[in-house]
Coordinates of C-alpha atoms and ligand atoms in Angstrom, one line a residue:
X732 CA -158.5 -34.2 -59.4
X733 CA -157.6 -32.5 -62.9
X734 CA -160.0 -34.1 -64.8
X735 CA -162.7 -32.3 -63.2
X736 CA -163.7 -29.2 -65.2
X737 CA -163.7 -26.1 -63.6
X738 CA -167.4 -24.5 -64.7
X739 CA -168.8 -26.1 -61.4
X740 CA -168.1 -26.1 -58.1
X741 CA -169.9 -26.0 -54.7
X742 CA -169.6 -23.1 -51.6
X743 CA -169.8 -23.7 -48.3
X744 CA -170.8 -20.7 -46.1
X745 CA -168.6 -21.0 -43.0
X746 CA -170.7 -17.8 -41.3
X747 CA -174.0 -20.1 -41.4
X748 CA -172.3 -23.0 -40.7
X749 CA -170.8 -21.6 -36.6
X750 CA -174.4 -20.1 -36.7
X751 CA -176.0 -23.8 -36.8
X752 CA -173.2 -25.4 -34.5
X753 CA -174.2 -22.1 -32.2
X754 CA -177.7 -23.0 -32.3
X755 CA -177.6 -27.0 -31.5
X756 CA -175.2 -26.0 -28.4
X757 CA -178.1 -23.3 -27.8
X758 CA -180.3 -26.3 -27.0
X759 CA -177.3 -29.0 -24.9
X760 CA -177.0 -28.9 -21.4
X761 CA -174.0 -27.5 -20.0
X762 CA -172.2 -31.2 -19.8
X763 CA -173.9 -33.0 -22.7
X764 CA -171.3 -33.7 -25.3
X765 CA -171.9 -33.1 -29.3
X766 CA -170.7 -35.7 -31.7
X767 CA -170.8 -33.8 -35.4
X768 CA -171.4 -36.2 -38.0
X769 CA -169.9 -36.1 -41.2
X770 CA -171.1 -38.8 -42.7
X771 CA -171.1 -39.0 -47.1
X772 CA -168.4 -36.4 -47.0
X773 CA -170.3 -34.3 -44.5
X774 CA -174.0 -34.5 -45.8
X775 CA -172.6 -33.0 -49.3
X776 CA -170.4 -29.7 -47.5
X777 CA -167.2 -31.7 -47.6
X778 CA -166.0 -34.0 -44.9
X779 CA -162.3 -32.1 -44.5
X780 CA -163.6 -28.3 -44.8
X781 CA -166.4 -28.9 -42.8
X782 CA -164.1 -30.8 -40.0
X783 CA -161.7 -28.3 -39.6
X784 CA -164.4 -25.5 -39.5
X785 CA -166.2 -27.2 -37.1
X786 CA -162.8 -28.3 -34.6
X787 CA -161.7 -24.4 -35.3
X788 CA -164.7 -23.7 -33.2
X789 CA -164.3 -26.1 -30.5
X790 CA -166.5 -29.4 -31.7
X791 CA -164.4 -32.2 -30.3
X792 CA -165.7 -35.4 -31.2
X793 CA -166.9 -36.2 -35.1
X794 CA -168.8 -39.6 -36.3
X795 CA -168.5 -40.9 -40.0
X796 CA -170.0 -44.2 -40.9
X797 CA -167.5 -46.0 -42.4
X798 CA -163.5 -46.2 -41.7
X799 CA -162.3 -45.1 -44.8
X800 CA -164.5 -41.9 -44.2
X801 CA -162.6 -41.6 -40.6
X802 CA -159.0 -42.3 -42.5
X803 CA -160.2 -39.5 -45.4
X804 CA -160.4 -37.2 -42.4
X805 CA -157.5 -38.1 -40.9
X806 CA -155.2 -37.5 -44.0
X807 CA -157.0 -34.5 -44.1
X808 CA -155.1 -33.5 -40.5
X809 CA -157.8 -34.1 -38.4
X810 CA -157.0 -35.5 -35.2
X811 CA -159.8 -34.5 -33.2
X812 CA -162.0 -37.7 -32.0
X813 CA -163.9 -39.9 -34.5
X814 CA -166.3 -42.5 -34.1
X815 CA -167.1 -44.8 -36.8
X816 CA -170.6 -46.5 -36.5
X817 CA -170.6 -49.0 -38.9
X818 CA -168.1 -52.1 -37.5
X819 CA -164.8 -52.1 -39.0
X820 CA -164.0 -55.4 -41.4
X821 CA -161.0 -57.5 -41.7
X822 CA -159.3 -55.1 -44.4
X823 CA -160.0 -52.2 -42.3
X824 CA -159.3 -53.0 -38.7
X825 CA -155.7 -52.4 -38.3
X826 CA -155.4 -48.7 -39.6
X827 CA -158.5 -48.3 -37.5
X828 CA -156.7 -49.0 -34.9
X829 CA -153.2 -47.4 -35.8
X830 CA -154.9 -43.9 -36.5
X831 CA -156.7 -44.4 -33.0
X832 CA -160.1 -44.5 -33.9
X833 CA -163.2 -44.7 -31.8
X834 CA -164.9 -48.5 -32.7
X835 CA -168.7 -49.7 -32.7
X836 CA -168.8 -53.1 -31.6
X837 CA -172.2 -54.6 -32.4
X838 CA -171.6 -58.4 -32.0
X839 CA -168.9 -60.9 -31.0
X840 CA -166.9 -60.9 -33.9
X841 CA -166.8 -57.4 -33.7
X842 CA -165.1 -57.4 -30.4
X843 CA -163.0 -60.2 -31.2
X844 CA -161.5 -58.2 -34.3
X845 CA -161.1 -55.3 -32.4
X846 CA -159.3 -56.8 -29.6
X847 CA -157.2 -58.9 -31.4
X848 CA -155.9 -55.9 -33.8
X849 CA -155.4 -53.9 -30.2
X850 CA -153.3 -56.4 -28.9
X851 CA -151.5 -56.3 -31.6
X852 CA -150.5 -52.9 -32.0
X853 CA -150.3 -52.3 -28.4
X854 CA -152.6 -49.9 -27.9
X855 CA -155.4 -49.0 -26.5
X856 CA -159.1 -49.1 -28.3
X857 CA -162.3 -46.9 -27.2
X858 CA -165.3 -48.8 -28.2
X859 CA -168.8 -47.3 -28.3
X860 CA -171.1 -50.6 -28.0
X861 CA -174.4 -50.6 -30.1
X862 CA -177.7 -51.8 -29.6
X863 CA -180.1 -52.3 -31.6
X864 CA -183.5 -51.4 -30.2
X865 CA -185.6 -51.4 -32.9
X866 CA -184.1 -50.5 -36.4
X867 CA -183.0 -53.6 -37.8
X868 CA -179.4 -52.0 -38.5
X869 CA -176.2 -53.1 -36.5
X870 CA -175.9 -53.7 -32.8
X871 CA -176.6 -56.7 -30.0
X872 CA -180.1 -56.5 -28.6
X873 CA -180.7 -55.4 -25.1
X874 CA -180.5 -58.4 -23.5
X875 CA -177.2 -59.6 -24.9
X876 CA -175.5 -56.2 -24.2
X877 CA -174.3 -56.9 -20.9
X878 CA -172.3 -60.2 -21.7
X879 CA -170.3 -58.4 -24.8
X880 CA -170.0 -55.4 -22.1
X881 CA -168.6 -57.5 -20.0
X882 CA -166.3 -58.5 -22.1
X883 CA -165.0 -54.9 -23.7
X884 CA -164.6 -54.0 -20.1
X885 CA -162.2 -56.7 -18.6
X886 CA -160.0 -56.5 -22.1
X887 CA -157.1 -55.4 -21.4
X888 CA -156.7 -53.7 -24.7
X889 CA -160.3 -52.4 -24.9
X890 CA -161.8 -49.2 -23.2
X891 CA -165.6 -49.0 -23.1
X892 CA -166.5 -45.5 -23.5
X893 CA -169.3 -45.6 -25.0
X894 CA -173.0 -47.1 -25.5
X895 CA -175.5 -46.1 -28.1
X896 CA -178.4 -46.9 -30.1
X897 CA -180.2 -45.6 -33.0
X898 CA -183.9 -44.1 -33.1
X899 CA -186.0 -45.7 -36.3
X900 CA -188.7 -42.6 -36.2
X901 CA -187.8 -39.7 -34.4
X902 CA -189.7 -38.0 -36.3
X903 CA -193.0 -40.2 -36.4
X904 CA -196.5 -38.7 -35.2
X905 CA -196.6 -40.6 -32.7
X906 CA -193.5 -40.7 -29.7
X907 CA -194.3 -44.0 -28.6
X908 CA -192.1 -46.6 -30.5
X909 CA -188.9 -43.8 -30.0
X910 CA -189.8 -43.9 -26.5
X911 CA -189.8 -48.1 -26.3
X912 CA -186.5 -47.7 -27.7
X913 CA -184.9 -45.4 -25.0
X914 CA -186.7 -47.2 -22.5
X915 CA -184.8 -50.5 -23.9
X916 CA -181.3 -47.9 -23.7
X917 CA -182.3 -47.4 -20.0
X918 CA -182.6 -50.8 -18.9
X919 CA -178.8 -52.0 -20.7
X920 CA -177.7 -48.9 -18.6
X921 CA -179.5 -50.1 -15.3
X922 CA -178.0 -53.8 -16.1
X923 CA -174.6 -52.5 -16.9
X924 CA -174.3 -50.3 -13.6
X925 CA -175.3 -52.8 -11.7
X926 CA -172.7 -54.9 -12.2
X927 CA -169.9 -51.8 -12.1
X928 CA -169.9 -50.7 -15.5
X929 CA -170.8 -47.4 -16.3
X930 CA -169.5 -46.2 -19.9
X931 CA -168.8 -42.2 -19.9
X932 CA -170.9 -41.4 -23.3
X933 CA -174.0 -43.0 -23.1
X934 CA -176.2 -41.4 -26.3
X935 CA -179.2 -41.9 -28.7
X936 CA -180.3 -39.0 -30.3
X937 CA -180.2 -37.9 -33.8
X938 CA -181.2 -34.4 -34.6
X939 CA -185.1 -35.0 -34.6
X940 CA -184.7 -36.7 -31.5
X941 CA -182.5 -34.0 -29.8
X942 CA -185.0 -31.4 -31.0
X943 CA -188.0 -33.3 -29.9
X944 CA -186.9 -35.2 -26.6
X945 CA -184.4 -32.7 -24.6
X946 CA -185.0 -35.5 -22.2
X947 CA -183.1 -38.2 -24.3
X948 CA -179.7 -36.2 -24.4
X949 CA -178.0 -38.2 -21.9
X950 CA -174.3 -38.0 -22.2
X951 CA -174.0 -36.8 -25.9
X952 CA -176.1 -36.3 -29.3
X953 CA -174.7 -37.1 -32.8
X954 CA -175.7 -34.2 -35.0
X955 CA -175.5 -34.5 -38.7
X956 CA -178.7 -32.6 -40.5
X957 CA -179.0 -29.3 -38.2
X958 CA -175.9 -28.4 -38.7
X959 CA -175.7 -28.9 -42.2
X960 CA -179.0 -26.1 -41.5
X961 CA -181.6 -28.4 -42.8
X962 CA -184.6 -29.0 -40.4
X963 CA -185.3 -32.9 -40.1
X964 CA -188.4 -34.0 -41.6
X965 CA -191.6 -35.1 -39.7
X966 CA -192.8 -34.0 -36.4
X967 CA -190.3 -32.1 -34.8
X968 CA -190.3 -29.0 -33.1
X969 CA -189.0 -25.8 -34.9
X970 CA -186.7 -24.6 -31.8
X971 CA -183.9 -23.3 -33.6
X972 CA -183.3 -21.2 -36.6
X973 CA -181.0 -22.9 -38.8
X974 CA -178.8 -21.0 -42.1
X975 CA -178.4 -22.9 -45.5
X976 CA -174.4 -22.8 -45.6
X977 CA -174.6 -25.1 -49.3
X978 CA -174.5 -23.4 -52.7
X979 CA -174.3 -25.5 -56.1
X980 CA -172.5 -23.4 -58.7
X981 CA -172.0 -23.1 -62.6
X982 CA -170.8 -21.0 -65.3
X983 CA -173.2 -21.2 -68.6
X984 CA -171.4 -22.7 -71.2
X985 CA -173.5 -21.0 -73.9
X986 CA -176.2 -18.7 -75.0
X987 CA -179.0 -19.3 -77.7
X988 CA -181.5 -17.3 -79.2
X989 CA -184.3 -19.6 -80.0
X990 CA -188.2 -18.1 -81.6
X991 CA -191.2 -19.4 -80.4
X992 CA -192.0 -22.5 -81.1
X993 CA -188.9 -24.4 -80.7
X994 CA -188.2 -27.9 -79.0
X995 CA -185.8 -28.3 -76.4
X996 CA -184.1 -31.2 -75.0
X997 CA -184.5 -35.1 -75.5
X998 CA -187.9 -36.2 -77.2
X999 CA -188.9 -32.7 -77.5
X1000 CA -190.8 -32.5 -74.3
X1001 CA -190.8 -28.8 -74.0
X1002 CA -191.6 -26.3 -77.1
X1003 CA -191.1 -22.6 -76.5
X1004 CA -194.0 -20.2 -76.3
X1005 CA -192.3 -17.3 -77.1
X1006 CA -189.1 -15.7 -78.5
X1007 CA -185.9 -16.5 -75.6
X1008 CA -182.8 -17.0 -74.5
X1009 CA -181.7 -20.3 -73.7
X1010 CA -178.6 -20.9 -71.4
X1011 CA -176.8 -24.4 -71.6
X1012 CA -175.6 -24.9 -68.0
X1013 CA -173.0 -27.6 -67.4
X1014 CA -175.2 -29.5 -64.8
X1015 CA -177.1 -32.7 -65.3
X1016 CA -178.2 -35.9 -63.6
X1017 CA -174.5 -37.2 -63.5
X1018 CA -174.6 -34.3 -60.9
X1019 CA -177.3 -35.2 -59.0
X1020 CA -179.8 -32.6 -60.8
X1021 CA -183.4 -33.3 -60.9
X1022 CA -182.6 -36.3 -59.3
X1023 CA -184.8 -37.3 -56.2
X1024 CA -184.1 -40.4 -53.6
X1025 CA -186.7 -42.0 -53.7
X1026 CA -187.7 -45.3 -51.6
X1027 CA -190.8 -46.8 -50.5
X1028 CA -193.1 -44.3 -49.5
X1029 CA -193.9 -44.1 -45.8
X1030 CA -197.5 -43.4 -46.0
X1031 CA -200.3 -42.5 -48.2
X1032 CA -199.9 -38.9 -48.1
X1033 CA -196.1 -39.6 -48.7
X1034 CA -197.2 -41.9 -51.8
X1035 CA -199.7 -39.6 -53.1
X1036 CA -197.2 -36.6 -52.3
X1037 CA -194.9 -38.5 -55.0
X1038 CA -197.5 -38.8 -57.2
X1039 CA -198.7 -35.0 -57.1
X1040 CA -194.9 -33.9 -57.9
X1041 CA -194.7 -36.4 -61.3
X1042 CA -198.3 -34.9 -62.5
X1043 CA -196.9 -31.8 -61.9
X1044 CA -193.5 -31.9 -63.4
X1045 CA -195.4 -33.4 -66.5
X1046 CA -197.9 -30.7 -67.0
X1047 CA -194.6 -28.4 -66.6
X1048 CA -196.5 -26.4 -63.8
X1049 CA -194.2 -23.7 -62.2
X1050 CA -194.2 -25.1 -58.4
X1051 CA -192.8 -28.3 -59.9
X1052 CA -190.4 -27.6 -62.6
X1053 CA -186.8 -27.3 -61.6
X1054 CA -185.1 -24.2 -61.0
X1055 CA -182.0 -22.6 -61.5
X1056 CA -181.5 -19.2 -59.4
X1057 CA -179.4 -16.1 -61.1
X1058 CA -178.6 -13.0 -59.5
X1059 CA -182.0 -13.3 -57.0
X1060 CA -184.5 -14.7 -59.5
X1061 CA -185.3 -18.4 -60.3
X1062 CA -185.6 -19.4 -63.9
X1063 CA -186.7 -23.2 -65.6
X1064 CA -185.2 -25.7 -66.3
X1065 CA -187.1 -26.7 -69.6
X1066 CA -186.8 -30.4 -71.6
X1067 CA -185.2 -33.1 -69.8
X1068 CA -182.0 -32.9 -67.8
X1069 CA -179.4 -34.1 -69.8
X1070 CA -176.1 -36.6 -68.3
X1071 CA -173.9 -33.5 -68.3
X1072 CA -176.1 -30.4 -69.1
X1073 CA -179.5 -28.5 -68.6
X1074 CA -181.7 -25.9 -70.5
X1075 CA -182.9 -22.6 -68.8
X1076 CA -185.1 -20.6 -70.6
X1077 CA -184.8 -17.0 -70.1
X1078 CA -186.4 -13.5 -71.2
X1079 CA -185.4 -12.8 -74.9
X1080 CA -183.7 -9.7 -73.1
X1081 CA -182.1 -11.0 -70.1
X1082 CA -178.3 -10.1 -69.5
X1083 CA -176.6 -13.7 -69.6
X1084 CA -173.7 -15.2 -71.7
X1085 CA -171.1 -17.9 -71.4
X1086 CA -169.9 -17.6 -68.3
X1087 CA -172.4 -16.1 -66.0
X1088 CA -172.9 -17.6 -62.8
X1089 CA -176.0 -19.5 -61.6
X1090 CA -177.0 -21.6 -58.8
X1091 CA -178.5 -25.0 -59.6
X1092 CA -180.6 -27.0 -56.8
X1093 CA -178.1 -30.3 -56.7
X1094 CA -179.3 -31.9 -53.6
X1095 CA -176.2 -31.7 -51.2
X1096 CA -176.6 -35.1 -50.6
X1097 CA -176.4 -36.0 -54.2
X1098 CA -173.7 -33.9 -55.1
X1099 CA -170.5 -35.9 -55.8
X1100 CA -167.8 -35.6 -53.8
X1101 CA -165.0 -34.9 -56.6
X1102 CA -167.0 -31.0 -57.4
X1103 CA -165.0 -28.6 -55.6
X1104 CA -166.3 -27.3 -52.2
X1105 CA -164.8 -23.6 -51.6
X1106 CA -165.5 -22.8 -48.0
X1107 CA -166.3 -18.7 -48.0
X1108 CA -166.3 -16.7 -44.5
X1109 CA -167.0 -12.8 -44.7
X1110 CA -167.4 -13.1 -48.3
X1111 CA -164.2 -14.5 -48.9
X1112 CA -162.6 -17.4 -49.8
X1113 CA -160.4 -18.9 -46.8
X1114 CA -160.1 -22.6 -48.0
X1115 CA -160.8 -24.5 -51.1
X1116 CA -160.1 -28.7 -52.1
X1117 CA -157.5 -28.2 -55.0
X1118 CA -155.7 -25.1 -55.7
X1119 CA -156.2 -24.5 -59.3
X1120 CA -158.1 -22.1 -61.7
X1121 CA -160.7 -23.7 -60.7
X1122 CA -161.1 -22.7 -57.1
X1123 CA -159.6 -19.0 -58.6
X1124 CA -162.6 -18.8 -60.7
X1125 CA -164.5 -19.1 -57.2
X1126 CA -162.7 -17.0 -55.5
X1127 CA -162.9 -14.6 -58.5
X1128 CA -166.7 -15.0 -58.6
X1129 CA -166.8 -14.4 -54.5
X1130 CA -164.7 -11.6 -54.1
X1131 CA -166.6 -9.8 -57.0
Ligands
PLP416 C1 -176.7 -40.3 -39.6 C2 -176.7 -40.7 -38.2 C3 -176.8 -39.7 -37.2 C4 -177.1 -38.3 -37.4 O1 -178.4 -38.1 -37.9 P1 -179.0 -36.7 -38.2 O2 -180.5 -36.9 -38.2 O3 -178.5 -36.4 -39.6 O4 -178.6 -35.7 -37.2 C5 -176.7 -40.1 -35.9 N1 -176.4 -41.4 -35.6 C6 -176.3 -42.4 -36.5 C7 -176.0 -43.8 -36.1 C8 -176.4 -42.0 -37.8 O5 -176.2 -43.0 -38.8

């Protein structure tokens, strides 16, 4: 996209990437299958890059949640496997279908729109059948699994390959509601065999759950977090050393010199203490800066955990102010984030000018999918979305 300035951009480290695909195989079974999901443009490192890194180094089945993630890949040249959790609508079906995509059915209609469109275009449709066992997302429950099984099987059109569910707390204290859930798997399994169906990829876990219940692997896990080298949150066993492979770049767009005593940023909530430098770095909440997801707390601590980080942030203490990182050291983000910018207050001395290179803590997640991602291996650049300046000034900054 042109439009898109070139003083930002984010790099994905393809080393520390193989190193966490390496690590989750380190804990599979010899004949348990990994799914890689790529799911918001590959947690943030850039569904196509990411893809091709990953199918370079043998990962042979991908998941996204919607179609038009799956068709985004496919335009992209990927033509490894993809399954596509949510169910595919109407306006989507047929091209689901055409690009040979893997389906989740998770109720009648489902099926019906997937058979119909296979009949259709003669061809043949794998269909991953979800339950839903206890998070109040898509799928049949257990005990109407068997009658829309039934049904995949004996269509003509229809292969059923697969049959899942998704765990609502993997990551809860206690293992006893995750555990309800697989037992709920087990018994659709036990039902389906007994009357002759066995699909070949039967799988539950996310990556809490594969970390914490090796037992649950079954057929196949559907990885998304670990190997974007972030450890799942809650209580899950550390097993695996994971490497961050995401870094959010700028180039400051200008230098002040401000005395002691000045205010910076939006209803002057930050004054100086002493004589700086101030950077302006091309990064605001339109990027996802200082921004936090934040939903209903889960528990006290979680609500009071919220609570801590605002009291913080207000009083400007350093474990809660925002951080940009140059060279090795972090420096603050002072005032409030602006749409489009941010303030970094510096040492009156420190070596910075237009154009210097920092790292901002855009939550990969947040990030929005038209930044560049510039995919470095070795230290170089192999692979970059667009082929502009833009990415040159990445490469220039990588190489140097
Ligand atoms: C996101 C998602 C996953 C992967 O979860 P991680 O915890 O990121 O590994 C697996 N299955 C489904 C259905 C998902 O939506």
């Amino acid at each position: 996209m042109q439009l898109m300035p070139n003083n930002r951009w984010i790099e994905v480290d393809i080393d520390a990437l193989v190193h966490n695909l390496e690590a989750v195989r380190s804990l599979l079974k010899e004949n348990t299958r990994l799914i890689a999901v790529l799911k918001a443009n590959a947690y943030g490192l850039g569904a196509v890059g990411t893809a091709r890194v990953l199918a370079r180094h043998g990962v042979d089945y991908f998941a996204v949640t919607f179609p038009e993630e799956a068709f985004e890949l496919r335009e992209g040249g990927i033509s490894t496997d993809i399954l596509v959790f949510a169910p595919a609508g109407e306006r989507e079906i047929e091209k689901a279908v055409e690009q040979g995509l893997t389906l989740t059915v998770a109720s009648y209609r489902d099926y019906r729109l997937a058979s119909e469109a296979a009949s259709r275009f003669n061809k043949k449709v794998r269909i991953h059948l979800k339950i839903d066992t206890g998070l109040g997302r898509f799928g049949v429950t257990a005990d109407r699994a068997l009658e829309l099984a039934r049904l995949i099987h004996y269509d003509q059109w229809l292969v059923l390959e697969g049959l899942y569910t998704h765990f609502a707390e993997a990551g809860a204290r206690s293992p006893k509601f995750t555990q309800s859930q697989f037992e709920q798997l087990q018994k659709t399994v036990d039902a389906l065999t007994s009357n002759g169906i066995r699909p070949a990829l039967i799988h539950c876990c996310n990556s809490a759950a594969a970390l914490r219940f090796p037992e649950m692997h079954l057929d196949a896990v559907r990885i998304g977090t670990l190997l974007g080298g972030q450890h799942p949150a809650g209580h899950v066993p550390n097993k695996i050393k994971l490497k961050n492979p995401y870094r959010f770049k700028a180039r400051v767009t200008a230098v002040r010199e401000m005395p002691a005593g000045s205010y910076l940023g939006y209803y002057r909530t930050y004054r100086t203490r002493a004589a700086s430098k101030i950077a302006v770095v091309p990064v605001g909440f339109a990027d996802g800066l200082g921004l936090e997801a934040l939903s209903r707390p889960g528990s006290w601590f979680d609500l009071f955990k919220i609570i801590a980080k605002l009291v913080g942030s207000y009083l400007n203490l350093s474990r809660f102010t925002v951080k940009v990182k140059i060279g090795k050291d972090e420096y603050p983000v002072r005032g409030k984030v602006f749409m489009q910018f941010c303030l970094v207050e510096l040492p009156p001395d420190f070596p910075v000018e237009p154009g210097t290179v920092v790292e901002v803590p855009v939550k990969r997640t947040l990030a929005p999918s038209d930044i560049r991602r510039a995919y470095i291996e070795n230290g170089c650049l192999v692979e970059a979305e667009g082929d502009d300046e833009g990415v040159l000034g990445a490469k220039r900054e990588v190489v140097e």
